[in-house]
XYZ file of N, CA and C in Angstrom:
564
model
N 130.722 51.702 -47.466
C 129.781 51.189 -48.434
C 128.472 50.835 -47.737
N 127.484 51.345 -48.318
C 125.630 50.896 -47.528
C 125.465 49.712 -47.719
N 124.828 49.022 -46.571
C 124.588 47.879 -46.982
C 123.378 47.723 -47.487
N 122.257 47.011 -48.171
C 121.285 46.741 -48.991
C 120.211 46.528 -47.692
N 119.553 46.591 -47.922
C 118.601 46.023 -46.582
C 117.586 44.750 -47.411
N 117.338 43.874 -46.543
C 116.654 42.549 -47.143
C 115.150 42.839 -47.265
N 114.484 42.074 -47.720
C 113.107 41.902 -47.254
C 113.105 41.670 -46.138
N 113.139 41.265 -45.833
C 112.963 40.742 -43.911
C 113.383 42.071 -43.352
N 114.482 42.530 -42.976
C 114.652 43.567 -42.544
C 113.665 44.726 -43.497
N 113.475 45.311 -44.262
C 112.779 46.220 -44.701
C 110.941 45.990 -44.365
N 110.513 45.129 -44.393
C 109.158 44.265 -43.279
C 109.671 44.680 -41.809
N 110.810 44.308 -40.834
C 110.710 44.511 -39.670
C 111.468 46.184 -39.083
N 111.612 46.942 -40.032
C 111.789 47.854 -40.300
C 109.718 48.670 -40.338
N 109.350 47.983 -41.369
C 108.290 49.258 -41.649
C 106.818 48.348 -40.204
N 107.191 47.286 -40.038
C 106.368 47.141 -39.266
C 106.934 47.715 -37.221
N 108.230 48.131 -37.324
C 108.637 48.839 -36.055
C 107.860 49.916 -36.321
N 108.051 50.768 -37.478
C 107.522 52.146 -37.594
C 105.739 51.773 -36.967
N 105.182 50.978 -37.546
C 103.833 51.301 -37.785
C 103.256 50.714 -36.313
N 104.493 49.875 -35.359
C 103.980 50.341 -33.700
C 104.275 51.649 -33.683
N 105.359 51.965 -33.640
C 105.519 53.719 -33.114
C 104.366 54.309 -33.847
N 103.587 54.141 -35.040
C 102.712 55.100 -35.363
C 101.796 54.921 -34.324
N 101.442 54.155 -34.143
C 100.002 53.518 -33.634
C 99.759 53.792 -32.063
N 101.578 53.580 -31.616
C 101.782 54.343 -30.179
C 101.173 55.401 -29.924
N 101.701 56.100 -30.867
C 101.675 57.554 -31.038
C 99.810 58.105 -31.396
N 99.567 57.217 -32.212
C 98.215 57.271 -31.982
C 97.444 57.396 -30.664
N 97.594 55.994 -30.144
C 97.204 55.734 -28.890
C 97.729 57.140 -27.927
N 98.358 57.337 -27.661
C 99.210 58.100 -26.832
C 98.320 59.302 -27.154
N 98.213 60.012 -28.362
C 97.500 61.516 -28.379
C 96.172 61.459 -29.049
N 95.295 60.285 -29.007
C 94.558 60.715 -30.118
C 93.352 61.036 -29.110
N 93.164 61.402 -27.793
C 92.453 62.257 -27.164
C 92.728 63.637 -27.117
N 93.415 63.731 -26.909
C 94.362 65.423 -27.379
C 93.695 66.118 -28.384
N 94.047 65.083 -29.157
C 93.905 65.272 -30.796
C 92.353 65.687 -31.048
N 91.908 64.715 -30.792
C 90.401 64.642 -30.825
C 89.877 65.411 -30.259
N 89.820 66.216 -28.837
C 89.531 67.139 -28.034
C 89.861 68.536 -28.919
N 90.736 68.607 -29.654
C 91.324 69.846 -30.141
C 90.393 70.179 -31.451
N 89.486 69.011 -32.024
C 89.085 69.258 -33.319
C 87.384 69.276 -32.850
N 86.833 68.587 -32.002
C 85.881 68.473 -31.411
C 85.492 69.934 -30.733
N 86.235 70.952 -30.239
C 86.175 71.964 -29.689
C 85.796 73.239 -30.732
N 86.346 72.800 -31.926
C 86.262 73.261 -33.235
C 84.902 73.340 -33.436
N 84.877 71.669 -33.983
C 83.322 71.129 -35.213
C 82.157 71.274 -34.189
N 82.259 70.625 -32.595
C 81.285 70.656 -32.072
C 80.347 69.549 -33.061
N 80.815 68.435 -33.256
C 80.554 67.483 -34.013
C 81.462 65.644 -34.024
N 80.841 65.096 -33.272
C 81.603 63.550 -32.819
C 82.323 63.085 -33.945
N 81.116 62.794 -34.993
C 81.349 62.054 -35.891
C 82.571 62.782 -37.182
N 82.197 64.025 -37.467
C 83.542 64.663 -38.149
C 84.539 64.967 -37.439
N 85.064 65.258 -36.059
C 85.624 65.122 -35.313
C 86.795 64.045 -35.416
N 85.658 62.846 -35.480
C 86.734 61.190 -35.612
C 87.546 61.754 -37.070
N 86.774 61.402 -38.065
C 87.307 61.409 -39.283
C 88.155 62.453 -39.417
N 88.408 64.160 -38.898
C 89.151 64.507 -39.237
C 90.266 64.299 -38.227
N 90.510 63.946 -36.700
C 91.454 63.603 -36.316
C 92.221 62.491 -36.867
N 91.609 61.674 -37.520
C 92.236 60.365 -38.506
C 93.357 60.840 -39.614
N 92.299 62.154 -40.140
C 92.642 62.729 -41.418
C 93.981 63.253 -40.866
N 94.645 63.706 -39.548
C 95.322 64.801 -39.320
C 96.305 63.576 -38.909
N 95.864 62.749 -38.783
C 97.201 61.441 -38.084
C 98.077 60.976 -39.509
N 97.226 61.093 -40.497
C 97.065 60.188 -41.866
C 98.604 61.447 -42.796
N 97.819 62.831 -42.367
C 98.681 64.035 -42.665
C 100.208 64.086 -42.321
N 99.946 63.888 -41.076
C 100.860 63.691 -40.273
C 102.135 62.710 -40.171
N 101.623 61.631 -40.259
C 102.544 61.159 -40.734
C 103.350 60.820 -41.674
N 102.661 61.298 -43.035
C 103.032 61.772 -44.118
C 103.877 62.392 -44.345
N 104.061 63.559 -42.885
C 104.577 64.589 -43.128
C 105.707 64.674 -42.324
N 105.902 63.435 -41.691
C 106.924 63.063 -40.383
C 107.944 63.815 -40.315
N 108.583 63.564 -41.625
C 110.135 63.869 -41.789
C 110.712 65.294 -41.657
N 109.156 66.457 -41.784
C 109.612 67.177 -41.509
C 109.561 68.364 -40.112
N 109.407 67.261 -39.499
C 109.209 67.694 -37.954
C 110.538 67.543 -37.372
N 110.915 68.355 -36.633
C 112.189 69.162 -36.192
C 112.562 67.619 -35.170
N 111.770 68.310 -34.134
C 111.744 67.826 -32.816
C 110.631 67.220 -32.612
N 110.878 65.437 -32.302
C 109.812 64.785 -32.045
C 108.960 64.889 -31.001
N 109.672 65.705 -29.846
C 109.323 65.875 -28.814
C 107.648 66.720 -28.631
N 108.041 67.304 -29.765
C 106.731 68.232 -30.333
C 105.783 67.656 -31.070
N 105.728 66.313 -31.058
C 104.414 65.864 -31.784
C 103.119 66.133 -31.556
N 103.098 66.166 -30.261
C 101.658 66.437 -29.424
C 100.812 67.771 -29.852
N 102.188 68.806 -30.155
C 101.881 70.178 -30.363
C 101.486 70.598 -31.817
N 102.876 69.800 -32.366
C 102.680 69.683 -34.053
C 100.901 69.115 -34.927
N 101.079 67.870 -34.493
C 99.712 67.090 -34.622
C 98.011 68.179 -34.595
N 98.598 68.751 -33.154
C 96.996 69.206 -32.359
C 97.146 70.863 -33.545
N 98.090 71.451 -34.039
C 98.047 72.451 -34.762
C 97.735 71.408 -36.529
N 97.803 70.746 -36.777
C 97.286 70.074 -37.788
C 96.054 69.755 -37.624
N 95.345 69.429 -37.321
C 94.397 68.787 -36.363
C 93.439 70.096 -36.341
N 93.812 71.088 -36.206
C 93.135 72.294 -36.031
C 92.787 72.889 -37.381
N 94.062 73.078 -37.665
C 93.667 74.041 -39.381
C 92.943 73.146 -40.188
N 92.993 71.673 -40.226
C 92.323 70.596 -40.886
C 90.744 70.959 -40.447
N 90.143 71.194 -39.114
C 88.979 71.602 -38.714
C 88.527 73.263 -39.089
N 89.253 73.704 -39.439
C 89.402 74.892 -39.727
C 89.144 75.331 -40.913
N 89.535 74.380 -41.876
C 89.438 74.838 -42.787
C 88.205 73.863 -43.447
N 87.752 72.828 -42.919
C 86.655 72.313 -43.130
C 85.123 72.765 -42.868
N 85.490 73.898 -41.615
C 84.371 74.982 -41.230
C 84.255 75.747 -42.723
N 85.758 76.367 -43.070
C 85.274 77.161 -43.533
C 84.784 76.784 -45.443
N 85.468 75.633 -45.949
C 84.765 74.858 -46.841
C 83.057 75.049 -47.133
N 82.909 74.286 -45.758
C 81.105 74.243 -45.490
C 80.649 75.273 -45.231
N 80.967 76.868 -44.598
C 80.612 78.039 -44.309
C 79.797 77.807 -43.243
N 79.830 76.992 -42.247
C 78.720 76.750 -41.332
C 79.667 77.690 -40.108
N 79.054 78.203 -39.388
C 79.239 79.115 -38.203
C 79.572 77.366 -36.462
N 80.289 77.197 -36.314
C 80.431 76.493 -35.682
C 81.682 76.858 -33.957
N 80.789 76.474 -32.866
C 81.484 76.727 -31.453
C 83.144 76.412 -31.951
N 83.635 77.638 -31.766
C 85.352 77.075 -31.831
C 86.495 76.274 -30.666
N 86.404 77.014 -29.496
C 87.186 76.584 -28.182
C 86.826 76.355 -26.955
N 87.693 75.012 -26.540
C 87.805 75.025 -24.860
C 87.872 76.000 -23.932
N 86.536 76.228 -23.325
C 86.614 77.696 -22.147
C 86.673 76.953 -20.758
N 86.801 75.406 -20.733
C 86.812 75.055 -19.403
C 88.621 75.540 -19.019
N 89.616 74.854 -20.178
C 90.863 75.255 -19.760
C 91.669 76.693 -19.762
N 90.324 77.339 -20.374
C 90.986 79.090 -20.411
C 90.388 79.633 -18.662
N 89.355 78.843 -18.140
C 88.726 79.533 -17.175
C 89.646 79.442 -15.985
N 90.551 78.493 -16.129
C 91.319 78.330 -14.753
C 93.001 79.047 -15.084
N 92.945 79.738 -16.325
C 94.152 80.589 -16.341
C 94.475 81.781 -15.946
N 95.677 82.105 -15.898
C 96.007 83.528 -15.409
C 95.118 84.457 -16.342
N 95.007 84.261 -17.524
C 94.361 85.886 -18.132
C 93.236 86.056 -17.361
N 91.949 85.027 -17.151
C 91.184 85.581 -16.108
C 91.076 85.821 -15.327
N 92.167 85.894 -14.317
C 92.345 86.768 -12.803
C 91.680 88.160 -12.951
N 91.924 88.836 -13.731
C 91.751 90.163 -13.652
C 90.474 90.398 -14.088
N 89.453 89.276 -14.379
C 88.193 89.682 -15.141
C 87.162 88.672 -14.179
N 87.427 88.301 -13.428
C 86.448 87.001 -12.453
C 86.088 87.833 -11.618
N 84.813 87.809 -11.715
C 84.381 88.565 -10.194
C 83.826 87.202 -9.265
N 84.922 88.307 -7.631
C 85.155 87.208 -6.937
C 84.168 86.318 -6.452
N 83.203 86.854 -6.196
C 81.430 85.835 -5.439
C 80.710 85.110 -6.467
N 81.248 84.903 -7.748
C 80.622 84.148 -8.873
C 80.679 82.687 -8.781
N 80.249 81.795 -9.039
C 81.057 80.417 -8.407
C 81.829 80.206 -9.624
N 82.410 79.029 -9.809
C 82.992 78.704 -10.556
C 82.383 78.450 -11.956
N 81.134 77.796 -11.971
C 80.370 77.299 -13.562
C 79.699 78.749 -14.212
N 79.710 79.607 -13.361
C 79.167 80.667 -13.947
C 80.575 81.286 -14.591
N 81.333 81.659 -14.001
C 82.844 82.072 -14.444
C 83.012 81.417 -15.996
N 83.064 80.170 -15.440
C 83.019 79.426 -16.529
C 81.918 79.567 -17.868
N 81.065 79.715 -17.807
C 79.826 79.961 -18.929
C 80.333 81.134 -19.158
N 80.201 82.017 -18.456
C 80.436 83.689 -18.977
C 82.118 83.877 -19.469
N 82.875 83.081 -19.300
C 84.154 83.219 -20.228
C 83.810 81.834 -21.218
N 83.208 81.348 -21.479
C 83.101 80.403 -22.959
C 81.633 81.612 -23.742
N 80.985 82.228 -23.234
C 80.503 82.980 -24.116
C 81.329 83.718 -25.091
N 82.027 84.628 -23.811
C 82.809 85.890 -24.026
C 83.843 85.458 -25.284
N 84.698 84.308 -25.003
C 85.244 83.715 -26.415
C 84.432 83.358 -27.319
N 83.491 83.060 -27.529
C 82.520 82.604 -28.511
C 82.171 83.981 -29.381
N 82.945 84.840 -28.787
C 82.106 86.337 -29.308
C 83.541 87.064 -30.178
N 84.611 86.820 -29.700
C 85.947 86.862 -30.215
C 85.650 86.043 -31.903
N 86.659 86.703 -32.721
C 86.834 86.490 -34.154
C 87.984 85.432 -34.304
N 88.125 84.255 -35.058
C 88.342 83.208 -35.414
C 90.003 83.283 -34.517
N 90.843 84.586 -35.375
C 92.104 84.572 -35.254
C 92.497 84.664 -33.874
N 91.937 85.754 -33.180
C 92.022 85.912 -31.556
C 91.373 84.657 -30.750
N 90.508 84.082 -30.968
C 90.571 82.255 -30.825
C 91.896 81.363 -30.882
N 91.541 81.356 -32.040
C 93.008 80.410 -32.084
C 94.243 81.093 -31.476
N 94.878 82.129 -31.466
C 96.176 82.340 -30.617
C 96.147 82.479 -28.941
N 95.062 82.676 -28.672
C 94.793 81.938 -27.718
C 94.281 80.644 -26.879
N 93.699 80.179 -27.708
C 93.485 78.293 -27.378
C 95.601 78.062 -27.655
N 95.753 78.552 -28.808
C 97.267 77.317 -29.052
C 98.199 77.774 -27.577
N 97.752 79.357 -27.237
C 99.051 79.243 -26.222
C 98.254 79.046 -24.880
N 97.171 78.983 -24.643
C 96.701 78.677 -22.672
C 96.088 77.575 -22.891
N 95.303 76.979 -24.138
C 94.869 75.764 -24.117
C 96.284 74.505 -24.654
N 96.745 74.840 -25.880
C 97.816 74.244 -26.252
C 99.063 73.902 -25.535
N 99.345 75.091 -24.591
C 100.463 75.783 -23.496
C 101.916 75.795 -24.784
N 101.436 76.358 -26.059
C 102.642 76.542 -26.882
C 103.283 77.983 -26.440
N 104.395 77.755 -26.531
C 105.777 78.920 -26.479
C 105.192 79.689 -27.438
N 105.906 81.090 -27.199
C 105.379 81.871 -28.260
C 105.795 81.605 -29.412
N 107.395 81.512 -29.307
C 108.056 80.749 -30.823
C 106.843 79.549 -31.402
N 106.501 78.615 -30.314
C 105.709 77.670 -31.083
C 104.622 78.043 -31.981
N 104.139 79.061 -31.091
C 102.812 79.665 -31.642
C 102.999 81.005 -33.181
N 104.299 80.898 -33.182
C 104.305 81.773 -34.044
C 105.181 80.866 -35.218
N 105.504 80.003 -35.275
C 105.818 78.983 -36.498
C 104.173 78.207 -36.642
N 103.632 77.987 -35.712
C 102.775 76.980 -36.297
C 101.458 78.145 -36.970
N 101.061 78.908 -36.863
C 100.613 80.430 -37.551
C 101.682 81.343 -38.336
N 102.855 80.765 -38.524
C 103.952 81.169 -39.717
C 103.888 83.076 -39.345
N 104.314 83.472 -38.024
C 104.237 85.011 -37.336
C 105.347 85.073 -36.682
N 105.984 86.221 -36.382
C 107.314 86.288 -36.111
C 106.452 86.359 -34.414
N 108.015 86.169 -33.578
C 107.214 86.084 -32.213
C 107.236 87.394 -31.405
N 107.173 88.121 -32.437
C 106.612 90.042 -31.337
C 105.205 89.648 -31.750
N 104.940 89.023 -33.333
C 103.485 89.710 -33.832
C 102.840 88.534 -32.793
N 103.205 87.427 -32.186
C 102.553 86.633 -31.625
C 101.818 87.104 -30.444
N 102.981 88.033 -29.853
C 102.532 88.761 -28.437
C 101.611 89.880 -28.998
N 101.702 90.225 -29.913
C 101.153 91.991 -29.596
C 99.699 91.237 -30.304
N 99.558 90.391 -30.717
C 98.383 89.932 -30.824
C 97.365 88.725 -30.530
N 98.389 88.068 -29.237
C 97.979 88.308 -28.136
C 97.297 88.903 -27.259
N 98.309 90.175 -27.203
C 97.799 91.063 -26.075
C 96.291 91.255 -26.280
N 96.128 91.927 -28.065
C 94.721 92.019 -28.506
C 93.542 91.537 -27.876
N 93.963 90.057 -28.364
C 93.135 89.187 -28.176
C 92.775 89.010 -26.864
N 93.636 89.175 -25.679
C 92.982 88.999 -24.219
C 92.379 90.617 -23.873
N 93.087 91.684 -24.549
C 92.283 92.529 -24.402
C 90.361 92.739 -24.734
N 90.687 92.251 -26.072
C 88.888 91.846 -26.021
C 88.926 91.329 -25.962
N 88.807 90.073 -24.955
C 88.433 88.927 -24.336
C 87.863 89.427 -22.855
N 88.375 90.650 -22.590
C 88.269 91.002 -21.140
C 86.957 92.085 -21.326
N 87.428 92.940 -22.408
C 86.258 93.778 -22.485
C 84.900 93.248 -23.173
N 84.706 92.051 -23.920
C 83.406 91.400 -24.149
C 83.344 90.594 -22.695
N 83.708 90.122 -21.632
C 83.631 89.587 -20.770
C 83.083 90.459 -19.539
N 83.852 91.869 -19.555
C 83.357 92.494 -18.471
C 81.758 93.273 -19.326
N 81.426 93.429 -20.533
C 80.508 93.610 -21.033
C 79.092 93.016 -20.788
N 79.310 91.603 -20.904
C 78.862 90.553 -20.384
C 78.163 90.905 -19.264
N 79.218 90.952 -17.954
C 78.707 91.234 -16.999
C 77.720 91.849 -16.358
N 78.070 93.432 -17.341
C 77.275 94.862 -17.008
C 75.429 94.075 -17.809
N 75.536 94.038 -19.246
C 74.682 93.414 -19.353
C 73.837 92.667 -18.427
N 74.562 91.847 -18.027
C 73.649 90.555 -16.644
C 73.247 91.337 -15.938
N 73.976 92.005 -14.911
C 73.127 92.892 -14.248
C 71.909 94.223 -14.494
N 72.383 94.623 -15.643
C 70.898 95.075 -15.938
C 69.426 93.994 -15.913
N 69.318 92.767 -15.971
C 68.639 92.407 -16.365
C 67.806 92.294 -14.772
């Protein structure tokens, strides 16, 4: 037989939850914020929609598998929430982090070696800047995010071949607007 829960207990009940929210706040809401900011390229909508995506979020608690995945869950909320607020407003806005794509394996094969590092760096945040929304995002969620492909292909609702083979795409032109780039510079 259940037992009834009191006031008192149902108060020290919803006020346990609302440390763990707030933890949990604390705990990712740079993450969070970094992930939507990379988006808007905008502080102030930035705040409000990482709020908006905590507010979502926890709303939506119950149906998160594995808590372990909040960080991942959240920052893919967090995203389409910026995402789809771009595309609301129709404003053309910088989408992704090229500092954490510049130190990954896909650019081994596209760095030329005597470049220093900030140039590497500028000329692969162009080169993504030149990439189309979708080849963005599946690549920020898996080298910026570091999501599994499974992850990356539930949180974009894609089985996980279509994750890779478009993937592959996507670093494919990533490499050829990048080495493009290049040839360009040196003409000049």
């Amino acid at each position: 037989m259940e037992k009834a829960v009191s006031s008192k207990e149902h108060i020290k009940l919803q006020d346990s939850t609302e440390d763990i929210q707030y933890s949990m706040y604390k705990l990712y809401y740079r993450d969070v914020y970094r992930t939507v900011y990379y988006i808007t390229k905008n502080k102030e909508l930035s705040q409000d929609l990482t709020n908006e995506a905590y507010l979502k979020a926890y709303d939506k608690l119950k149906t998160l598998d594995d808590i372990n995945k909040f960080k991942q869950w959240i920052c893919v909320i967090a995203a389409n929430l910026a995402k789809n607020h771009i595309r609301k407003h129709s404003k053309v806005i910088s989408f992704y982090p090229m500092e954490t794509l510049a130190d990954d394996h896909i650019t081994e094969d596209i760095v030329i070696e005597n470049m220093d590092k900030e140039e590497q760096k500028e000329k692969l945040r162009n080169s993504l800047e030149q990439l189309d929304p979708d080849a963005k995002e599946i690549i920020t969620l898996r080298y910026y995010h570091h999501l599994t492909y499974e992850d990356v292909g539930k949180a974009l609702s894609l089985k996980q071949g279509t994750v890779k083979s478009r993937l592959r795409r996507a670093k494919d032109k990533l490499i050829k607007i990048f080495n493009s780039e290049g040839e360009e510079n040196e003409k000049r």
